[in-house]
Amino acid sequence: MNETPSLSGKDIEVGLSGGLDSVVLLHMLSRLRQQHGFSLRAVHVHHGLSPNADDWAEFCLDYCNRLSIPIRIAHVRVKKGNSGIEAAARAERYRVFSDGLSDILALAHHQDDQVETFMLAVVRGGGLRSLAAMPQQRDLNAETKIWRPLLPFTRSDLQHYAELHHLDFIEDESNKDSAYLRNWLRNEALPAWRGRIPHFDRHILSNIRSLQEDLELLDEIVRQDYEFVYGGGRFSVAKWRDLGSRRRRHVLRHFVLQHGLGTPSQSSISDFERVLMESDKAEWKLPAGTVYLYRGSLFPLLRQKMDKISKSKGKVIRGRLKDILLDNGFVLQPSPFGLSEELLAQEGIVRNMNNNDVIKLDCGTKPVKKVLQEYHILPLVRKSWPIIINADKECVAVANLRAGVDFQVENGVIPVFFEYQEYITELNYK
């Protein structure tokens, strides 16, 4: 296994379909986990597309039990879109993979898959990135890397390994259906090419390696552009507009991938590029969230985060302030002008702000919504911003931002809500 990432102390999740490739990969890694000091688990995505789907899930569960490996089985509903059922199923798999929170996601693609992927890219288009096929490693999101340790091996190599270790696996009956383009390539077209051209696979793989080198150079340029645009911790649309059109599109794609918002289509990137060149406010809907243009910057909001924000609206928590803050995910952050321990020991309320809330500051009494505006916080996030209310129904603090002047003490604390802190970091221009 070449191009192996550092495995020691890592949490590795294997995508397990129950087929030959993933069964072999899980078996290989199970034999290496003690030697290399990593934890291992598996994930099986139940698409529900085959009448045998329940049996496959049961097979994977039994196989993992025999290897003493934890497994999660994710049931998904695949909706056929414009790209077909295969693409929709793949999108659901990667959505599940992104939820895994592992350090490394190990996938069982092998050399034959690599050749098929290249040929599909030739037929379907998609440019350099598609023709470069599958890298051995890439980022899935900010927390997780995808690793394909079997790419140097052929399917025949894996069959030999399975026979050697007496491994059982399942056969997906749909693999024989040449109505699917990939199956037609595998079952009919590629055997014909291989029979016609000596060393066909070797030539294809050599081209893939060359294209991947070109892609590495392109990505290096994109990273430099991204650092230029993202300097200071936020995406500057003004700097982005100074780039040429092709570079702008590559930077947008990099931004989306860096924030785990899914893989945007080329047409989606081009459409949003045109919008950004002309507008001061815009939204970009993506597979895993939305990008907002606000005050000359782009802000990503993952769908999971948006769901949490939505669920928090209207929530009222009552009790001893320190207890209810700590019990609900707040951190009491030291502040030169924060709240006192004495106040936090009293009864109170934590809830979302509303348009009638006010807080008394050094400059006088202000509506809380005005304070949030002055901190240039994204409007969507403002609507559910938490505030702290005392027993006298006074707003004593706006979470993460300010304490009321009448309740400030030297070396006090400000309640900081973890789910919102990143927005303060990115959005506080004050």
JSON list of N, CA and C in Angstrom, two decimals, residues 359-365 403-406:
[
{"chain": "A", "resi": 359, "resn": "ILE", "atom": "N", "xyz": [-30.56, 46.18, 25.75]},
{"chain": "A", "resi": 359, "resn": "ILE", "atom": "CA", "xyz": [-29.49, 46.00, 26.72]},
{"chain": "A", "resi": 359, "resn": "ILE", "atom": "C", "xyz": [-28.84, 47.36, 26.98]},
{"chain": "A", "resi": 360, "resn": "LYS", "atom": "N", "xyz": [-28.50, 47.64, 28.23]},
{"chain": "A", "resi": 360, "resn": "LYS", "atom": "CA", "xyz": [-27.88, 48.91, 28.60]},
{"chain": "A", "resi": 360, "resn": "LYS", "atom": "C", "xyz": [-26.36, 48.78, 28.49]},
{"chain": "A", "resi": 361, "resn": "LEU", "atom": "N", "xyz": [-25.76, 49.60, 27.61]},
{"chain": "A", "resi": 361, "resn": "LEU", "atom": "CA", "xyz": [-24.31, 49.60, 27.39]},
{"chain": "A", "resi": 361, "resn": "LEU", "atom": "C", "xyz": [-23.73, 50.95, 27.82]},
{"chain": "A", "resi": 362, "resn": "ASP", "atom": "N", "xyz": [-22.42, 51.11, 27.69]},
{"chain": "A", "resi": 362, "resn": "ASP", "atom": "CA", "xyz": [-21.76, 52.37, 28.06]},
{"chain": "A", "resi": 362, "resn": "ASP", "atom": "C", "xyz": [-22.37, 53.55, 27.32]},
{"chain": "A", "resi": 363, "resn": "CYS", "atom": "N", "xyz": [-22.77, 53.32, 26.08]},
{"chain": "A", "resi": 363, "resn": "CYS", "atom": "CA", "xyz": [-23.28, 54.40, 25.23]},
{"chain": "A", "resi": 363, "resn": "CYS", "atom": "C", "xyz": [-24.78, 54.62, 25.40]},
{"chain": "A", "resi": 364, "resn": "GLY", "atom": "N", "xyz": [-25.41, 53.88, 26.30]},
{"chain": "A", "resi": 364, "resn": "GLY", "atom": "CA", "xyz": [-26.84, 54.01, 26.51]},
{"chain": "A", "resi": 364, "resn": "GLY", "atom": "C", "xyz": [-27.56, 52.71, 26.20]},
{"chain": "A", "resi": 365, "resn": "THR", "atom": "N", "xyz": [-28.87, 52.76, 26.30]},
{"chain": "A", "resi": 365, "resn": "THR", "atom": "CA", "xyz": [-29.68, 51.55, 26.06]},
{"chain": "A", "resi": 365, "resn": "THR", "atom": "C", "xyz": [-29.86, 51.34, 24.56]},
{"chain": "A", "resi": 403, "resn": "ALA", "atom": "N", "xyz": [-21.63, 42.22, 27.91]},
{"chain": "A", "resi": 403, "resn": "ALA", "atom": "CA", "xyz": [-22.42, 42.21, 29.15]},
{"chain": "A", "resi": 403, "resn": "ALA", "atom": "C", "xyz": [-23.01, 43.60, 29.35]},
{"chain": "A", "resi": 404, "resn": "GLY", "atom": "N", "xyz": [-24.18, 43.66, 29.93]},
{"chain": "A", "resi": 404, "resn": "GLY", "atom": "CA", "xyz": [-24.79, 44.95, 30.21]},
{"chain": "A", "resi": 404, "resn": "GLY", "atom": "C", "xyz": [-23.94, 45.75, 31.19]},
{"chain": "A", "resi": 405, "resn": "VAL", "atom": "N", "xyz": [-23.89, 47.07, 31.02]},
{"chain": "A", "resi": 405, "resn": "VAL", "atom": "CA", "xyz": [-22.99, 47.91, 31.81]},
{"chain": "A", "resi": 405, "resn": "VAL", "atom": "C", "xyz": [-23.30, 47.83, 33.31]},
{"chain": "A", "resi": 406, "resn": "ASP", "atom": "N", "xyz": [-24.56, 47.67, 33.67]},
{"chain": "A", "resi": 406, "resn": "ASP", "atom": "CA", "xyz": [-24.93, 47.60, 35.09]},
{"chain": "A", "resi": 406, "resn": "ASP", "atom": "C", "xyz": [-24.56, 46.27, 35.74]}
]
